[in-house]
Each structure stands twice: as structure tokens, then as C-alpha cells.
XYZ file of C-alpha atoms in Angstrom:
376
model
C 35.560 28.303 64.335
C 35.950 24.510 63.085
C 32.589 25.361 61.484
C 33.930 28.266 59.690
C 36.662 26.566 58.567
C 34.519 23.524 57.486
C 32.804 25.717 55.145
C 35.818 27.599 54.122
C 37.182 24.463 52.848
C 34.594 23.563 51.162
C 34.118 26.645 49.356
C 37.835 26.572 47.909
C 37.563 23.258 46.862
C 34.341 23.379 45.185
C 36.291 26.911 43.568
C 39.077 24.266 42.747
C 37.004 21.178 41.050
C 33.698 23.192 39.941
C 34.587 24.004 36.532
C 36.681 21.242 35.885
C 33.446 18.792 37.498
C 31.501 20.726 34.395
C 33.656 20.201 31.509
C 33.934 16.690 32.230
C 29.947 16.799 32.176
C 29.423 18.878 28.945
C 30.777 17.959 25.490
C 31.499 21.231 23.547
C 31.372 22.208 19.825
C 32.816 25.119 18.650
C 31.545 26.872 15.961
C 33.029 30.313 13.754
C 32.062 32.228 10.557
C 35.661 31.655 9.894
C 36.231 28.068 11.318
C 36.343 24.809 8.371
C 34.392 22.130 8.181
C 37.454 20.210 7.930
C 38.420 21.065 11.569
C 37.517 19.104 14.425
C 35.283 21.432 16.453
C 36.358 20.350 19.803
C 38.462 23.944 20.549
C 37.859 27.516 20.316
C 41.151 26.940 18.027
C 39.901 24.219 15.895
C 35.977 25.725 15.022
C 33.519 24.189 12.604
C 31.330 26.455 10.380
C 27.686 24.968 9.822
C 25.461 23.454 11.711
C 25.844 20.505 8.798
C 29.270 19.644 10.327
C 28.305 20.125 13.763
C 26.188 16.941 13.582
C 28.807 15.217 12.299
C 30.940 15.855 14.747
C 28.099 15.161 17.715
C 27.211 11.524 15.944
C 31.008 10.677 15.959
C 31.576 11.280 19.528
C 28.342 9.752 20.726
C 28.513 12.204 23.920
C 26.438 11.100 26.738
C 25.966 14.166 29.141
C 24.566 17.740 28.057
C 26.018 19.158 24.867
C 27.035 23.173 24.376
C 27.270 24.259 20.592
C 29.340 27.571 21.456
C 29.188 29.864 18.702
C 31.191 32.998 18.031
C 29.727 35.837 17.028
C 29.789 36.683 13.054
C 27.435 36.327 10.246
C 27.319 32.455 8.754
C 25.723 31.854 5.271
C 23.685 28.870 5.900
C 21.255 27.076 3.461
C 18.203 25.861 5.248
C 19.229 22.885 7.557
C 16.186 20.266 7.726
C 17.709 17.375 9.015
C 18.810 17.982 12.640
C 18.560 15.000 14.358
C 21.049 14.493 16.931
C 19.340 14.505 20.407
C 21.092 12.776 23.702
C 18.190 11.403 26.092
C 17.899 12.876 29.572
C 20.206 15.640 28.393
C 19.896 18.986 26.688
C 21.688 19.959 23.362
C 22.151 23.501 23.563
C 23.285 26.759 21.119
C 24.247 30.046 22.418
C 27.178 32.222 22.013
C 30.269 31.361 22.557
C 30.769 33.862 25.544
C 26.613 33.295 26.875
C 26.687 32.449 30.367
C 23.078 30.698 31.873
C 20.751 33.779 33.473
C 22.828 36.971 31.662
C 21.173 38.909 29.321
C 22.057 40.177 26.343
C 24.449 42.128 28.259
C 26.449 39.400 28.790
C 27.456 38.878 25.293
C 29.550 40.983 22.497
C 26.529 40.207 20.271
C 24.280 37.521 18.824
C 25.706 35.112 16.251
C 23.803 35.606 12.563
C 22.440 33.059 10.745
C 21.695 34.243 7.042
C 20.137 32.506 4.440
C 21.963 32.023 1.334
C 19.677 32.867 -1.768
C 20.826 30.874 -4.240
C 19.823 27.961 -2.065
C 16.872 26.029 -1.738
C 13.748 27.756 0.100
C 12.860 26.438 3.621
C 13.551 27.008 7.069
C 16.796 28.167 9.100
C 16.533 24.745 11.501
C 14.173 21.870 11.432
C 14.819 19.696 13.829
C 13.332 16.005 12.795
C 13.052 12.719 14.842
C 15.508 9.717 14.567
C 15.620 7.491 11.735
C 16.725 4.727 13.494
C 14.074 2.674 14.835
C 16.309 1.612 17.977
C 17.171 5.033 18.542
C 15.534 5.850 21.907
C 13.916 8.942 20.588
C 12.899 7.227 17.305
C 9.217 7.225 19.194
C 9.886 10.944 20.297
C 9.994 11.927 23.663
C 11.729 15.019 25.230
C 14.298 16.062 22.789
C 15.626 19.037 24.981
C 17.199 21.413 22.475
C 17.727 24.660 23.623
C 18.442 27.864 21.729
C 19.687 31.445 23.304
C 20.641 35.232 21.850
C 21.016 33.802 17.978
C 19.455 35.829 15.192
C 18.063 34.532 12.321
C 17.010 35.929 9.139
C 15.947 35.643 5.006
C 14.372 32.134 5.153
C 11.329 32.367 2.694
C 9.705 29.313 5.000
C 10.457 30.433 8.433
C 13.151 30.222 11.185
C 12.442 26.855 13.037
C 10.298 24.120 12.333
C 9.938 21.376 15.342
C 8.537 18.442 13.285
C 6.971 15.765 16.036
C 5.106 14.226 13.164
C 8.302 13.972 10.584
C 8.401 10.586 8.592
C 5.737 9.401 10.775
C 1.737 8.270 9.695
C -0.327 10.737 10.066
C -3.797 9.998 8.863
C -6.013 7.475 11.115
C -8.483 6.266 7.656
C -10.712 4.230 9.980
C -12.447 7.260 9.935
C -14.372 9.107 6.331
C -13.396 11.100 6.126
C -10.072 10.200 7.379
C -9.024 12.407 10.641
C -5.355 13.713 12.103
C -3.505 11.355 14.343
C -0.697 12.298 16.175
C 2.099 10.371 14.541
C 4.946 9.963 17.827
C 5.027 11.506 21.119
C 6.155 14.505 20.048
C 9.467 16.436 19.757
C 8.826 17.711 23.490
C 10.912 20.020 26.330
C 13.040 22.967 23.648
C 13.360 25.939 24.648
C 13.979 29.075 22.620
C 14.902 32.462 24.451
C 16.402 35.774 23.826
C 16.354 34.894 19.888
C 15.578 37.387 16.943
C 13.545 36.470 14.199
C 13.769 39.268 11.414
C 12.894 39.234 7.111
C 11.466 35.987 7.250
C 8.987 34.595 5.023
C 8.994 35.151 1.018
C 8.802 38.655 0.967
C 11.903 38.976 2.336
C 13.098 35.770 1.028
C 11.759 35.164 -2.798
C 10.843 31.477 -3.610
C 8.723 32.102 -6.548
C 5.523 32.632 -7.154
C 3.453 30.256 -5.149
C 5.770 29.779 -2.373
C 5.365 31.088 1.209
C 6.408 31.004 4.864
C 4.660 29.005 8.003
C 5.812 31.297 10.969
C 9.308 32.516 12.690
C 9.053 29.243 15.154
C 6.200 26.131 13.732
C 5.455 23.805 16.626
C 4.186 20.350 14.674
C 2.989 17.583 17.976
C 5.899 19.368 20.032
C 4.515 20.090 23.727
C 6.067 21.462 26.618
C 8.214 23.832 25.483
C 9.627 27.331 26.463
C 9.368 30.443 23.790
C 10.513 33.666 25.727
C 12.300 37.043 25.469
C 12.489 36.576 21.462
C 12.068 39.367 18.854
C 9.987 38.292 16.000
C 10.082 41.259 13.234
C 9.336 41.388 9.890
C 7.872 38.213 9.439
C 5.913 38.626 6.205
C 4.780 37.076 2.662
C 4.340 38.364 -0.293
C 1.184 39.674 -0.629
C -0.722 36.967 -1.876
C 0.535 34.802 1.066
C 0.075 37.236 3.633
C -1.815 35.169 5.954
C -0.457 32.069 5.727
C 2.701 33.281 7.779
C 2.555 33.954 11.760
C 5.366 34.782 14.823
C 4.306 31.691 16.358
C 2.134 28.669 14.388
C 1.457 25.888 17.315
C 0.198 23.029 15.327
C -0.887 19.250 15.388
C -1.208 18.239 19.111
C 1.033 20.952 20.501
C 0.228 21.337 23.885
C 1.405 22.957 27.222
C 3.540 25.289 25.280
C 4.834 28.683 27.357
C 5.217 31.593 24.664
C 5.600 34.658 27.252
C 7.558 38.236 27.071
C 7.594 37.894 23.348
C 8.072 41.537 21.045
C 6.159 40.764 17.526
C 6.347 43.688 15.047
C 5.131 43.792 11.391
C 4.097 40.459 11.389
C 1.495 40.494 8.080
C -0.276 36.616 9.029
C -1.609 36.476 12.680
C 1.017 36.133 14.949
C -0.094 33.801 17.215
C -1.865 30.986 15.848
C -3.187 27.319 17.495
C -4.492 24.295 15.927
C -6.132 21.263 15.645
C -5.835 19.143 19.392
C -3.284 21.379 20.914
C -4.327 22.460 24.148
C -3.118 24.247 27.838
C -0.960 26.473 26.078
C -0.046 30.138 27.648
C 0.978 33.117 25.489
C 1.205 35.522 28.124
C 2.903 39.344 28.997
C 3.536 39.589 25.307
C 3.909 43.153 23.054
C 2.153 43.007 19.856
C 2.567 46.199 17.372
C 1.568 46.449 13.711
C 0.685 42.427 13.618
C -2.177 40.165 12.527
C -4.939 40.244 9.535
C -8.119 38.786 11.318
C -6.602 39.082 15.040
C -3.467 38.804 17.672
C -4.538 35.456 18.237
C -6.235 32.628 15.834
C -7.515 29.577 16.763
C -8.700 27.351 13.748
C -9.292 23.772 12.966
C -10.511 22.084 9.924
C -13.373 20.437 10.715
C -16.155 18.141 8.295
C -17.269 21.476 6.306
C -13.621 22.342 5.709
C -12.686 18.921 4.517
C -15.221 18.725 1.956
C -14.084 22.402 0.837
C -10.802 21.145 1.095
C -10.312 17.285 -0.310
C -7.489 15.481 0.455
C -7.397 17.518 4.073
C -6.779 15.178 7.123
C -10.044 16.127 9.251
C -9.269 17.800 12.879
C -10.565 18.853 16.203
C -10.387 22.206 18.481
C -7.963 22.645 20.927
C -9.282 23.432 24.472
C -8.148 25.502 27.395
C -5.704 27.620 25.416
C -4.854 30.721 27.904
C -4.429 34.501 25.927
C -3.568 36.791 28.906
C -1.704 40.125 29.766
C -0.743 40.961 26.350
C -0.241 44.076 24.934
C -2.339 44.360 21.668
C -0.743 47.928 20.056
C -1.764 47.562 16.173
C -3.104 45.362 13.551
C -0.620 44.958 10.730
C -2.361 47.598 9.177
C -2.377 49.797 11.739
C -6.014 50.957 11.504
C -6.824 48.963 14.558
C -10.001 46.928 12.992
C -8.415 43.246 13.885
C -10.177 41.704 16.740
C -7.710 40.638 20.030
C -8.659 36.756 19.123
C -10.469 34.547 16.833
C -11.964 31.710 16.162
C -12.423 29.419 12.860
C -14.710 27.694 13.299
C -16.253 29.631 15.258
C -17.806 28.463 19.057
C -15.712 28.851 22.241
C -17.493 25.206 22.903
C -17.154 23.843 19.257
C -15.003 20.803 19.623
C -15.565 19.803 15.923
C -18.253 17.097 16.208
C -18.159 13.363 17.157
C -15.440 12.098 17.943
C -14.110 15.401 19.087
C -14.454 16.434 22.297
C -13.614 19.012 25.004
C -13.862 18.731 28.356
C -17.235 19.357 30.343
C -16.950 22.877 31.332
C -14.233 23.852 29.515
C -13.799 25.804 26.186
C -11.257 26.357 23.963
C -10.085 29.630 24.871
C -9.454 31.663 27.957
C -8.672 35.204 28.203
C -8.153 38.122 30.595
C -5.945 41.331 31.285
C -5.397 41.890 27.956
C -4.519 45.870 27.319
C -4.595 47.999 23.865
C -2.310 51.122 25.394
């Protein structure tokens, strides 16, 4: 009995001081296809409208605990925001519905917030978050960033929907080498994760930029590692025809590595949709549906090594990536939908090609692993 009653006290108060314990330990932005940018954003009452002004508020209040950007469902007109830069270390900056509760489903909500690209605006991507400025920002090396996305939609960027940018404003090219070779230019923009998001009419087909202008991919990972990519939709995700390979679902770039890209749905994807390169290794894209995607494959590993560099001046050179895992995926149709694309490849080609001296993989190793893989 005093047992029992132990825990029944316990249980009421932690009823009574839970949620007040977690607004005290989460600052809150409101955002509302309706709100001002002239509000405050710190009630459902007072809402913001872009992303522009949620920054603002965020650097003004200098939070230090985890950050909610609760959005209310509607469609916002939003020119490509490139500058995100607002990250609070050891915490997570998150965007989700205003009614999104952690572990529901889509069920939970009355519908994902949409995030429309206005075309008289510049071309480029919905979000690309970008390292501090400030060199005694903590981050200003990188580090984990932790921004996390859930149920949005996003759609009619001619570049893509989300660009994490490890290497932004940093130096890039090691020239001890000749030809000069990639360096990684910070630790990385590290530890997002992006789940339960739809990607749809990205890329300039859907979004014209003119004649020579294209899209990278629905999410580009640029030295960002150890990230989570599940449960999205990526549809639609095209060029114009010209372009058409140059755009992919996921592009996991530049020293990109233990990245977790699982449960994914790509559909009429026109580039391949999942594509790795150049030094970004122990990645899983796993228990993924492909259907009508890819040119050359479902997967594309390629690096630009000493032959492509000459073919290619001013090209940083690179190296393969290395113990890459392509597994339990369902591989429906090529973008064409004659079936002819091959479940992975390889440019260069060579499972065991690290790229020549100094490049290197691991005794034993090679850059790709695969297994389970299904075509029904």
C-alpha cells in the first residue's frame, strides 16, 4: 500500500509539472501562412510567416535549450532561403507542424505545411542550411548542427529542396597536390534528420531557370555525416531534358559519411536517385521503394578521379568512397520504364578503385556492398 501510493504520487505530480518542466526547456516559434513578419512569433496568436523572420527572432532570443519551429498548416510562398544559420550546440532546432507530436504519423496531423516556391524569385533551393559566420561561434568549425525536419512538403525549387552545405565559405582545394585534390573544408554540418517529408516538382522542369540552369537533388548532403533521411516522398524530381541527369532524390556528396537514408518512396525521379561521392563512406540506403527512377541505375557511385580532371580542368581531384551499404530495396522501374538501368553503378568503374595514390580504401574492403535487393 505505501508503495502504491508512492507511485501514485508520483505519477500525478509528474502529470502536474511534466509539461510545464518542457516548455521551460523548449523555446517555440510560431509560424502561419497568415501570420506577419512584424509579429513576434512567440504565440500561436502572434505567428511569423517565413523562415527569413524566424531567424530573426531565434538570434534575438539567443535560446539555449532545444528549439520547436511549430508551423500551421497552409501553403507559404517562400523564395529560396540559403542562409540558415542559426544552430544551438548540444540541442536540436526542429520544424514540424504545429499540431506534430514525436512518434505519430501522419495521422497525427490535419496535414503537412506547404512550402512553395515563388517564381518570380531567384532559382535555388527551398532551405540551405550554411555554417556560422562568426569565427567564435562554436559551430563556426562545424560540428553536430542537429536540425530536424518532420511531415513538411516542399515543392517548385528549380535547384532542389535542401542543401546541407558542410563545406560553405570554407577552403576547399588542398593545391599541395597537381593537380590540386578535394579537402574537406570543416567538420561537417553533422546529426539532421529529415522524416516523413514530401519532395514533389522539383528541379527546372518543374521550376524554369533558363536555359542552362538545373537542379542537384530533393535533399544534397555536402561533408554532412551522420544524419537520418526516412519515411520521405521524393516525386517528380526532374530537369529539363538536357539536365536530366544531373538531378537525383538523394545526392550524398564531399565526405558525407554514415548517413541512414531508409523507407524512402522515390517516383519519377529522371537523374539517379541515389547518388554518392567522392570520400563519403558507411552510408546505408536501405528498405527503400524505387518506381520509374534513374538513367544509368538506382544507385551511382562516382568520383572524379586524374582522367576526369584532365577532361574536366579546373575540377578539384577526388577519391572513392568505401563501404557504402545498398540493401533491401525495392528496384520497380527505370525512369523510363523499360527496365534496362542496372540496380547500381559505378564511375569509375572498380568495386576496389580507390582513385590512385593518395587514395585509399581499406584492405579488404570495397566501395560498395549489396544484398536483398528485389525487382517485384
Amino acid at each position: 500500500m505505501r508503495w502504491g501510493a508512492g507511485i501514485a504520487a508520483a505519477l500525478v505530480v509528474g502529470a502536474m509539472v511534466g509539461p510545464v518542466a518542457r516548455a521551460a526547456d523548449v523555446f517555440t516559434v510560431y509560424m502561419s501562412a497568415t501570420g506577419s513578419d512584424a509579429a513576434s512569433g512567440l504565440s500561436p496568436s502572434a505567428p511569423v510567416r517565413s523562415l527569413v523572420r524566424v531567424q530573426e527572432v531565434l538570434r534575438a532570443a539567443k535560446p539555449s535549450t532545444d528549439v520547436e519551429i511549430r508551423i500551421k498548416q497552409g501553403t507559404y510562398e517562400a523564395p529560396p532561403m540559403q542562409d540558415w544559420r542559426f544552430y544551438v550546440p548540444g540541442h536540436t532546432v526542429s520544424f514540424m507542424p504545429i499540431d506534430y507530436t514525436y512518434g505519430e504519423g501522419q495521422g497525427g496531423i490535419a496535414g503537412r505545411p506547404i512550402f512553395r516556391n515563388v517564381p518570380s524569385e531567384p532559382s535555388g533551393f527551398w532551405l540551405q542550411p550554411r555554417l556560422p559566420l562568426d569565427h567564435a561561434d562554436p559551430l563556426y568549425e562545424g560540428g553536430t548542427t542537429g536540425l530536424r525536419f518532420y511531415y513538411l512538403q516542399v515543392e517548385q525549387y528549380s535547384a532542389g529542396g535542401m542543401s546541407f552545405f558542410g563545406d560553405s565559405e570554407r577552403d576547399v582545394t588542398d593545391e599541395t597536390y597537381n593537380p590540386p585534390m578535394r579537402q574537406r573544408g570543416s567538420k561537417g554540418m553533422n546529426g539532421n534528420t529529415v522524416f516523413g517529408m514530401v519532395f514533389t516538382h522539383l528541379g527546372s522542369k518543374w521550376a524554369p531557370c533558363g536555359a542552362t540552369c538545373y537542379g542537384w537533388g530533393a535533399i544534397v548532403l555536402t561533408n554532412s555525416s551522420d544524419n537520418r533521411i526516412a519515411n520521405n516522398h521524393f516525386t517528380n524530381i526532374e530537369n529539363h531534358g538536357a539536365y536530366a541527369g544531373h538531378i537525383h532524390g538523394l545526392y550524398v556528396t564531399h565526405f558525407s559519411s554514415n548517413n541512414t537514408m531508409s523507407g524512402n518512396d522515390f517516383t519519377y525521379i529522371n537523374g539517379d536517385p541515389v547518388k554518392i561521392r567522392d570520400r563519403s563512406n558507411l552510408n546505408t540506403v536501405e528498405a527503400n521503394t524505387f518506381v520509374r527512377t534513374g538513367r544509368a541505375g538506382f544507385y551511382r557511385d562516382e568520383f572524379c578521379d586524374m582522367t576526369c580532371v584532365r577532361a574536366n580542368p579546373g575540377l578539384e581531384r577526388q577519391c572513392a568512397s568505401y563501404h557504402n551499404r545498398f540493401a533491401n530495396n525495392h528496384l520497380i522501374s527505370d525512369y523510363d520504364g523499360d527496365n534496362s538501368s542496372e540496380a547500381w553503378t559505378l564511375s569509375p568503374t572498380g568495386l576496389t578503385n580507390a582513385g590512385g595514390a593518395p587514395c585509399t580504401i581499406p584492405t579488404g574492403d570495397q566501395r560498395l556492398h549489396t544484398a536483398g535487393n528485389t525487382t517485384t
